[in-house]
Amino acid sequence: MSAGYAWSRDEAATDGDTVGSGAFEFLLTTAASWVLMPLLLWAGLRVAVDALTAVPVAVGGLLWAVGSGYCIDDLDRPGGHIPVVALAAYVLLGAVLVGASPDRRD
């Protein structure tokens, strides 16, 4: 995500900060993150837990969209990243979702 947002900032700087410059790159990076995270969750859960992962992936994808959207100012700056506390909360909520998932294979 940092590379995508850097691309967006570079495009905006190249176009002289005109209205909308870098918007395509920004939206593409954000949309890619929101699509790829649920896919990564699904793949990781299939490998690690071997669970039927509909609920954790759906809720985890939604939580990622909300969390990354909330932290967008932290991400969209040089060297920016999501705060460690937010990432830890995301991981803990994901673990709780997997543990409480009704479609878990035990």
mmCIF file of N, CA and C in Angstrom:
data_model
loop_
_atom_site.group_PDB
_atom_site.id
_atom_site.type_symbol
_atom_site.label_atom_id
_atom_site.label_comp_id
_atom_site.label_asym_id
_atom_site.label_seq_id
_atom_site.Cartn_x
_atom_site.Cartn_y
_atom_site.Cartn_z
ATOM 1 N N MET A 1 0.818 -1.181 0.000
ATOM 2 C CA MET A 1 0.000 0.000 0.000
ATOM 3 C C MET A 1 0.868 1.253 0.000
ATOM 4 N N SER A 2 1.951 1.198 0.721
ATOM 5 C CA SER A 2 2.831 2.372 0.770
ATOM 6 C C SER A 2 3.346 2.728 -0.618
ATOM 7 N N ALA A 3 3.700 1.718 -1.411
ATOM 8 C CA ALA A 3 4.197 1.970 -2.763
ATOM 9 C C ALA A 3 3.105 2.566 -3.645
ATOM 10 N N GLY A 4 1.885 2.085 -3.508
ATOM 11 C CA GLY A 4 0.779 2.622 -4.293
ATOM 12 C C GLY A 4 0.469 4.060 -3.943
ATOM 13 N N TYR A 5 0.480 4.361 -2.648
ATOM 14 C CA TYR A 5 0.227 5.742 -2.244
ATOM 15 C C TYR A 5 1.391 6.654 -2.616
ATOM 16 N N ALA A 6 2.610 6.134 -2.613
ATOM 17 C CA ALA A 6 3.755 6.922 -3.084
ATOM 18 C C ALA A 6 3.597 7.234 -4.570
ATOM 19 N N TRP A 7 3.111 6.256 -5.330
ATOM 20 C CA TRP A 7 2.836 6.452 -6.756
ATOM 21 C C TRP A 7 1.812 7.574 -6.922
ATOM 22 N N SER A 8 0.784 7.572 -6.099
ATOM 23 C CA SER A 8 -0.245 8.607 -6.154
ATOM 24 C C SER A 8 0.346 9.986 -5.845
ATOM 25 N N ARG A 9 1.184 10.061 -4.807
ATOM 26 C CA ARG A 9 1.817 11.342 -4.471
ATOM 27 C C ARG A 9 2.732 11.818 -5.590
ATOM 28 N N ASP A 10 3.465 10.892 -6.215
ATOM 29 C CA ASP A 10 4.349 11.263 -7.326
ATOM 30 C C ASP A 10 3.562 11.806 -8.506
ATOM 31 N N GLU A 11 2.439 11.175 -8.808
ATOM 32 C CA GLU A 11 1.600 11.661 -9.914
ATOM 33 C C GLU A 11 1.048 13.040 -9.611
ATOM 34 N N ALA A 12 0.645 13.247 -8.364
ATOM 35 C CA ALA A 12 0.125 14.566 -7.983
ATOM 36 C C ALA A 12 1.217 15.631 -8.083
ATOM 37 N N ALA A 13 2.424 15.290 -7.679
ATOM 38 C CA ALA A 13 3.535 16.248 -7.751
ATOM 39 C C ALA A 13 3.911 16.534 -9.202
ATOM 40 N N THR A 14 3.866 15.515 -10.053
ATOM 41 C CA THR A 14 4.203 15.678 -11.463
ATOM 42 C C THR A 14 3.197 16.581 -12.171
ATOM 43 N N ASP A 15 1.918 16.436 -11.808
ATOM 44 C CA ASP A 15 0.870 17.235 -12.451
ATOM 45 C C ASP A 15 0.704 18.607 -11.818
ATOM 46 N N GLY A 16 1.573 18.960 -10.892
ATOM 47 C CA GLY A 16 1.509 20.283 -10.291
ATOM 48 C C GLY A 16 0.379 20.455 -9.287
ATOM 49 N N ASP A 17 -0.013 19.390 -8.652
ATOM 50 C CA ASP A 17 -1.078 19.422 -7.646
ATOM 51 C C ASP A 17 -2.384 19.998 -8.182
ATOM 52 N N THR A 18 -2.722 19.695 -9.412
ATOM 53 C CA THR A 18 -4.017 20.108 -9.932
ATOM 54 C C THR A 18 -5.104 19.230 -9.325
ATOM 55 N N VAL A 19 -6.319 19.698 -9.377
ATOM 56 C CA VAL A 19 -7.439 18.974 -8.783
ATOM 57 C C VAL A 19 -7.580 17.605 -9.452
ATOM 58 N N GLY A 20 -7.602 16.571 -8.656
ATOM 59 C CA GLY A 20 -7.787 15.211 -9.165
ATOM 60 C C GLY A 20 -6.515 14.510 -9.588
ATOM 61 N N SER A 21 -5.391 15.188 -9.553
ATOM 62 C CA SER A 21 -4.150 14.524 -9.954
ATOM 63 C C SER A 21 -3.759 13.514 -8.883
ATOM 64 N N GLY A 22 -3.492 12.314 -9.313
ATOM 65 C CA GLY A 22 -3.143 11.231 -8.408
ATOM 66 C C GLY A 22 -4.347 10.499 -7.852
ATOM 67 N N ALA A 23 -5.554 10.948 -8.171
ATOM 68 C CA ALA A 23 -6.761 10.322 -7.628
ATOM 69 C C ALA A 23 -6.935 8.896 -8.150
ATOM 70 N N PHE A 24 -6.650 8.675 -9.421
ATOM 71 C CA PHE A 24 -6.788 7.327 -9.980
ATOM 72 C C PHE A 24 -5.860 6.359 -9.258
ATOM 73 N N GLU A 25 -4.623 6.746 -9.075
ATOM 74 C CA GLU A 25 -3.645 5.887 -8.418
ATOM 75 C C GLU A 25 -4.034 5.625 -6.964
ATOM 76 N N PHE A 26 -4.536 6.659 -6.293
ATOM 77 C CA PHE A 26 -4.979 6.524 -4.911
ATOM 78 C C PHE A 26 -6.139 5.540 -4.806
ATOM 79 N N LEU A 27 -7.148 5.707 -5.659
ATOM 80 C CA LEU A 27 -8.322 4.824 -5.633
ATOM 81 C C LEU A 27 -7.963 3.395 -6.045
ATOM 82 N N LEU A 28 -7.060 3.249 -7.004
ATOM 83 C CA LEU A 28 -6.625 1.918 -7.424
ATOM 84 C C LEU A 28 -5.904 1.194 -6.285
ATOM 85 N N THR A 29 -5.048 1.887 -5.583
ATOM 86 C CA THR A 29 -4.324 1.295 -4.457
ATOM 87 C C THR A 29 -5.282 0.895 -3.352
ATOM 88 N N THR A 30 -6.218 1.761 -3.020
ATOM 89 C CA THR A 30 -7.183 1.466 -1.971
ATOM 90 C C THR A 30 -8.067 0.290 -2.359
ATOM 91 N N ALA A 31 -8.569 0.279 -3.581
ATOM 92 C CA ALA A 31 -9.430 -0.818 -4.035
ATOM 93 C C ALA A 31 -8.671 -2.144 -4.077
ATOM 94 N N ALA A 32 -7.426 -2.105 -4.518
ATOM 95 C CA ALA A 32 -6.623 -3.335 -4.553
ATOM 96 C C ALA A 32 -6.425 -3.895 -3.153
ATOM 97 N N SER A 33 -6.195 -3.018 -2.200
ATOM 98 C CA SER A 33 -6.039 -3.457 -0.811
ATOM 99 C C SER A 33 -7.318 -4.097 -0.300
ATOM 100 N N TRP A 34 -8.448 -3.489 -0.600
ATOM 101 C CA TRP A 34 -9.721 -3.997 -0.104
ATOM 102 C C TRP A 34 -10.116 -5.312 -0.781
ATOM 103 N N VAL A 35 -9.628 -5.562 -1.986
ATOM 104 C CA VAL A 35 -9.908 -6.826 -2.675
ATOM 105 C C VAL A 35 -8.905 -7.904 -2.268
ATOM 106 N N LEU A 36 -7.636 -7.528 -2.150
ATOM 107 C CA LEU A 36 -6.598 -8.524 -1.872
ATOM 108 C C LEU A 36 -6.597 -9.035 -0.438
ATOM 109 N N MET A 37 -6.946 -8.207 0.527
ATOM 110 C CA MET A 37 -6.900 -8.660 1.918
ATOM 111 C C MET A 37 -7.862 -9.825 2.178
ATOM 112 N N PRO A 38 -9.116 -9.780 1.736
ATOM 113 C CA PRO A 38 -9.967 -10.961 1.940
ATOM 114 C C PRO A 38 -9.423 -12.209 1.239
ATOM 115 N N LEU A 39 -8.796 -12.040 0.074
ATOM 116 C CA LEU A 39 -8.198 -13.199 -0.602
ATOM 117 C C LEU A 39 -7.029 -13.765 0.201
ATOM 118 N N LEU A 40 -6.208 -12.881 0.765
ATOM 119 C CA LEU A 40 -5.106 -13.340 1.605
ATOM 120 C C LEU A 40 -5.622 -14.004 2.876
ATOM 121 N N LEU A 41 -6.672 -13.456 3.455
ATOM 122 C CA LEU A 41 -7.275 -14.084 4.635
ATOM 123 C C LEU A 41 -7.771 -15.484 4.307
ATOM 124 N N TRP A 42 -8.469 -15.603 3.203
ATOM 125 C CA TRP A 42 -9.008 -16.900 2.801
ATOM 126 C C TRP A 42 -7.880 -17.914 2.606
ATOM 127 N N ALA A 43 -6.850 -17.527 1.874
ATOM 128 C CA ALA A 43 -5.738 -18.450 1.614
ATOM 129 C C ALA A 43 -5.020 -18.825 2.911
ATOM 130 N N GLY A 44 -4.760 -17.855 3.762
ATOM 131 C CA GLY A 44 -4.074 -18.142 5.017
ATOM 132 C C GLY A 44 -4.889 -19.030 5.928
ATOM 133 N N LEU A 45 -6.189 -18.793 6.005
ATOM 134 C CA LEU A 45 -7.034 -19.627 6.856
ATOM 135 C C LEU A 45 -7.172 -21.038 6.315
ATOM 136 N N ARG A 46 -7.213 -21.178 5.020
ATOM 137 C CA ARG A 46 -7.300 -22.526 4.431
ATOM 138 C C ARG A 46 -6.044 -23.330 4.735
ATOM 139 N N VAL A 47 -4.902 -22.677 4.705
ATOM 140 C CA VAL A 47 -3.638 -23.371 4.964
ATOM 141 C C VAL A 47 -3.439 -23.616 6.455
ATOM 142 N N ALA A 48 -3.632 -22.592 7.267
ATOM 143 C CA ALA A 48 -3.294 -22.678 8.681
ATOM 144 C C ALA A 48 -4.327 -23.415 9.520
ATOM 145 N N VAL A 49 -5.603 -23.185 9.273
ATOM 146 C CA VAL A 49 -6.642 -23.717 10.141
ATOM 147 C C VAL A 49 -7.452 -24.802 9.457
ATOM 148 N N ASP A 50 -7.428 -24.816 8.150
ATOM 149 C CA ASP A 50 -8.247 -25.728 7.367
ATOM 150 C C ASP A 50 -9.709 -25.589 7.759
ATOM 151 N N ALA A 51 -10.162 -24.371 7.791
ATOM 152 C CA ALA A 51 -11.540 -24.089 8.181
ATOM 153 C C ALA A 51 -12.332 -23.627 6.970
ATOM 154 N N LEU A 52 -13.623 -23.848 7.022
ATOM 155 C CA LEU A 52 -14.501 -23.233 6.044
ATOM 156 C C LEU A 52 -14.607 -21.777 6.475
ATOM 157 N N THR A 53 -14.162 -20.867 5.674
ATOM 158 C CA THR A 53 -13.802 -19.533 6.149
ATOM 159 C C THR A 53 -14.748 -18.410 5.739
ATOM 160 N N ALA A 54 -16.007 -18.682 5.503
ATOM 161 C CA ALA A 54 -16.902 -17.643 4.999
ATOM 162 C C ALA A 54 -17.057 -16.476 5.974
ATOM 163 N N VAL A 55 -17.348 -16.761 7.220
ATOM 164 C CA VAL A 55 -17.591 -15.683 8.188
ATOM 165 C C VAL A 55 -16.315 -14.901 8.489
ATOM 166 N N PRO A 56 -15.199 -15.552 8.849
ATOM 167 C CA PRO A 56 -13.990 -14.767 9.136
ATOM 168 C C PRO A 56 -13.498 -13.948 7.945
ATOM 169 N N VAL A 57 -13.630 -14.474 6.740
ATOM 170 C CA VAL A 57 -13.164 -13.721 5.569
ATOM 171 C C VAL A 57 -14.074 -12.537 5.285
ATOM 172 N N ALA A 58 -15.379 -12.730 5.367
ATOM 173 C CA ALA A 58 -16.304 -11.625 5.108
ATOM 174 C C ALA A 58 -16.152 -10.519 6.148
ATOM 175 N N VAL A 59 -16.145 -10.899 7.414
ATOM 176 C CA VAL A 59 -16.022 -9.894 8.472
ATOM 177 C C VAL A 59 -14.608 -9.304 8.487
ATOM 178 N N GLY A 60 -13.594 -10.140 8.273
ATOM 179 C CA GLY A 60 -12.219 -9.645 8.229
ATOM 180 C C GLY A 60 -11.999 -8.675 7.080
ATOM 181 N N GLY A 61 -12.586 -8.958 5.931
ATOM 182 C CA GLY A 61 -12.484 -8.030 4.802
ATOM 183 C C GLY A 61 -13.157 -6.700 5.094
ATOM 184 N N LEU A 62 -14.319 -6.757 5.734
ATOM 185 C CA LEU A 62 -15.015 -5.529 6.106
ATOM 186 C C LEU A 62 -14.220 -4.748 7.149
ATOM 187 N N LEU A 63 -13.677 -5.456 8.146
ATOM 188 C CA LEU A 63 -12.855 -4.793 9.156
ATOM 189 C C LEU A 63 -11.611 -4.159 8.542
ATOM 190 N N TRP A 64 -11.020 -4.822 7.544
ATOM 191 C CA TRP A 64 -9.849 -4.256 6.875
ATOM 192 C C TRP A 64 -10.223 -2.967 6.147
ATOM 193 N N ALA A 65 -11.362 -2.974 5.453
ATOM 194 C CA ALA A 65 -11.788 -1.772 4.734
ATOM 195 C C ALA A 65 -12.015 -0.616 5.706
ATOM 196 N N VAL A 66 -12.656 -0.903 6.835
ATOM 197 C CA VAL A 66 -12.915 0.143 7.824
ATOM 198 C C VAL A 66 -11.599 0.608 8.456
ATOM 199 N N GLY A 67 -10.767 -0.338 8.862
ATOM 200 C CA GLY A 67 -9.510 0.011 9.533
ATOM 201 C C GLY A 67 -8.541 0.748 8.637
ATOM 202 N N SER A 68 -8.378 0.273 7.412
ATOM 203 C CA SER A 68 -7.454 0.960 6.511
ATOM 204 C C SER A 68 -8.011 2.312 6.076
ATOM 205 N N GLY A 69 -9.331 2.411 5.969
ATOM 206 C CA GLY A 69 -9.938 3.701 5.660
ATOM 207 C C GLY A 69 -9.766 4.689 6.800
ATOM 208 N N TYR A 70 -9.880 4.200 8.024
ATOM 209 C CA TYR A 70 -9.700 5.056 9.198
ATOM 210 C C TYR A 70 -8.244 5.527 9.316
ATOM 211 N N CYS A 71 -7.313 4.669 8.945
ATOM 212 C CA CYS A 71 -5.881 4.991 9.070
ATOM 213 C C CYS A 71 -5.283 5.536 7.780
ATOM 214 N N ILE A 72 -6.116 5.996 6.862
ATOM 215 C CA ILE A 72 -5.621 6.407 5.549
ATOM 216 C C ILE A 72 -4.630 7.567 5.651
ATOM 217 N N ASP A 73 -4.807 8.442 6.607
ATOM 218 C CA ASP A 73 -3.852 9.546 6.758
ATOM 219 C C ASP A 73 -2.484 9.044 7.212
ATOM 220 N N ASP A 74 -2.482 7.970 8.007
ATOM 221 C CA ASP A 74 -1.210 7.373 8.415
ATOM 222 C C ASP A 74 -0.522 6.678 7.248
ATOM 223 N N LEU A 75 -1.312 6.105 6.343
ATOM 224 C CA LEU A 75 -0.760 5.384 5.199
ATOM 225 C C LEU A 75 -0.280 6.326 4.095
ATOM 226 N N ASP A 76 -1.038 7.362 3.862
ATOM 227 C CA ASP A 76 -0.777 8.235 2.713
ATOM 228 C C ASP A 76 0.190 9.356 3.070
ATOM 229 N N ARG A 77 1.366 8.966 3.493
ATOM 230 C CA ARG A 77 2.468 9.904 3.731
ATOM 231 C C ARG A 77 3.760 9.144 3.506
ATOM 232 N N PRO A 78 4.833 9.819 3.206
ATOM 233 C CA PRO A 78 6.098 9.119 2.980
ATOM 234 C C PRO A 78 6.482 8.255 4.182
ATOM 235 N N GLY A 79 6.722 6.979 3.938
ATOM 236 C CA GLY A 79 7.092 6.042 4.997
ATOM 237 C C GLY A 79 5.938 5.662 5.897
ATOM 238 N N GLY A 80 4.721 5.968 5.483
ATOM 239 C CA GLY A 80 3.556 5.727 6.319
ATOM 240 C C GLY A 80 3.173 4.261 6.409
ATOM 241 N N HIS A 81 2.548 3.919 7.506
ATOM 242 C CA HIS A 81 2.044 2.562 7.710
ATOM 243 C C HIS A 81 0.890 2.623 8.692
ATOM 244 N N ILE A 82 0.135 1.551 8.751
ATOM 245 C CA ILE A 82 -0.943 1.452 9.727
ATOM 246 C C ILE A 82 -0.307 1.300 11.100
ATOM 247 N N PRO A 83 -0.813 2.007 12.109
ATOM 248 C CA PRO A 83 -0.231 1.888 13.450
ATOM 249 C C PRO A 83 -0.241 0.443 13.955
ATOM 250 N N VAL A 84 0.793 0.088 14.689
ATOM 251 C CA VAL A 84 0.945 -1.278 15.193
ATOM 252 C C VAL A 84 -0.241 -1.679 16.065
ATOM 253 N N VAL A 85 -0.764 -0.755 16.833
ATOM 254 C CA VAL A 85 -1.913 -1.053 17.691
ATOM 255 C C VAL A 85 -3.123 -1.457 16.838
ATOM 256 N N ALA A 86 -3.347 -0.759 15.728
ATOM 257 C CA ALA A 86 -4.462 -1.099 14.846
ATOM 258 C C ALA A 86 -4.250 -2.463 14.202
ATOM 259 N N LEU A 87 -3.033 -2.767 13.790
ATOM 260 C CA LEU A 87 -2.758 -4.085 13.214
ATOM 261 C C LEU A 87 -2.927 -5.191 14.239
ATOM 262 N N ALA A 88 -2.466 -4.954 15.468
ATOM 263 C CA ALA A 88 -2.623 -5.958 16.526
ATOM 264 C C ALA A 88 -4.101 -6.196 16.825
ATOM 265 N N ALA A 89 -4.891 -5.137 16.861
ATOM 266 C CA ALA A 89 -6.329 -5.288 17.086
ATOM 267 C C ALA A 89 -6.971 -6.077 15.953
ATOM 268 N N TYR A 90 -6.529 -5.831 14.729
ATOM 269 C CA TYR A 90 -7.060 -6.568 13.571
ATOM 270 C C TYR A 90 -6.745 -8.058 13.679
ATOM 271 N N VAL A 91 -5.522 -8.373 14.060
ATOM 272 C CA VAL A 91 -5.126 -9.777 14.204
ATOM 273 C C VAL A 91 -5.912 -10.441 15.331
ATOM 274 N N LEU A 92 -6.054 -9.763 16.449
ATOM 275 C CA LEU A 92 -6.798 -10.342 17.572
ATOM 276 C C LEU A 92 -8.267 -10.552 17.232
ATOM 277 N N LEU A 93 -8.881 -9.583 16.569
ATOM 278 C CA LEU A 93 -10.270 -9.760 16.153
ATOM 279 C C LEU A 93 -10.408 -10.909 15.155
ATOM 280 N N GLY A 94 -9.443 -11.037 14.259
ATOM 281 C CA GLY A 94 -9.458 -12.156 13.315
ATOM 282 C C GLY A 94 -9.334 -13.492 14.010
ATOM 283 N N ALA A 95 -8.476 -13.567 15.016
ATOM 284 C CA ALA A 95 -8.322 -14.818 15.769
ATOM 285 C C ALA A 95 -9.603 -15.167 16.516
ATOM 286 N N VAL A 96 -10.251 -14.170 17.086
ATOM 287 C CA VAL A 96 -11.522 -14.416 17.770
ATOM 288 C C VAL A 96 -12.577 -14.896 16.777
ATOM 289 N N LEU A 97 -12.610 -14.281 15.604
ATOM 290 C CA LEU A 97 -13.572 -14.703 14.578
ATOM 291 C C LEU A 97 -13.362 -16.144 14.160
ATOM 292 N N VAL A 98 -12.117 -16.525 13.974
ATOM 293 C CA VAL A 98 -11.830 -17.900 13.565
ATOM 294 C C VAL A 98 -12.200 -18.869 14.689
ATOM 295 N N GLY A 99 -11.867 -18.508 15.916
ATOM 296 C CA GLY A 99 -12.194 -19.375 17.042
ATOM 297 C C GLY A 99 -13.662 -19.536 17.267
ATOM 298 N N ALA A 100 -14.436 -18.500 16.996
ATOM 299 C CA ALA A 100 -15.880 -18.538 17.220
ATOM 300 C C ALA A 100 -16.663 -18.900 15.970
ATOM 301 N N SER A 101 -16.000 -19.126 14.864
ATOM 302 C CA SER A 101 -16.670 -19.384 13.602
ATOM 303 C C SER A 101 -17.476 -20.699 13.669
ATOM 304 N N PRO A 102 -18.751 -20.641 13.285
ATOM 305 C CA PRO A 102 -19.571 -21.851 13.339
ATOM 306 C C PRO A 102 -19.193 -22.886 12.276
ATOM 307 N N ASP A 103 -18.484 -22.469 11.263
ATOM 308 C CA ASP A 103 -18.135 -23.395 10.180
ATOM 309 C C ASP A 103 -16.700 -23.913 10.318
ATOM 310 N N ARG A 104 -16.196 -23.964 11.520
ATOM 311 C CA ARG A 104 -14.863 -24.491 11.778
ATOM 312 C C ARG A 104 -14.876 -26.004 11.776
ATOM 313 N N ARG A 105 -13.874 -26.597 11.209
ATOM 314 C CA ARG A 105 -13.751 -28.070 11.211
ATOM 315 C C ARG A 105 -12.849 -28.483 12.351
ATOM 316 N N ASP A 106 -13.388 -29.114 13.360
ATOM 317 C CA ASP A 106 -12.552 -29.599 14.470
ATOM 318 C C ASP A 106 -12.413 -31.101 14.408
#
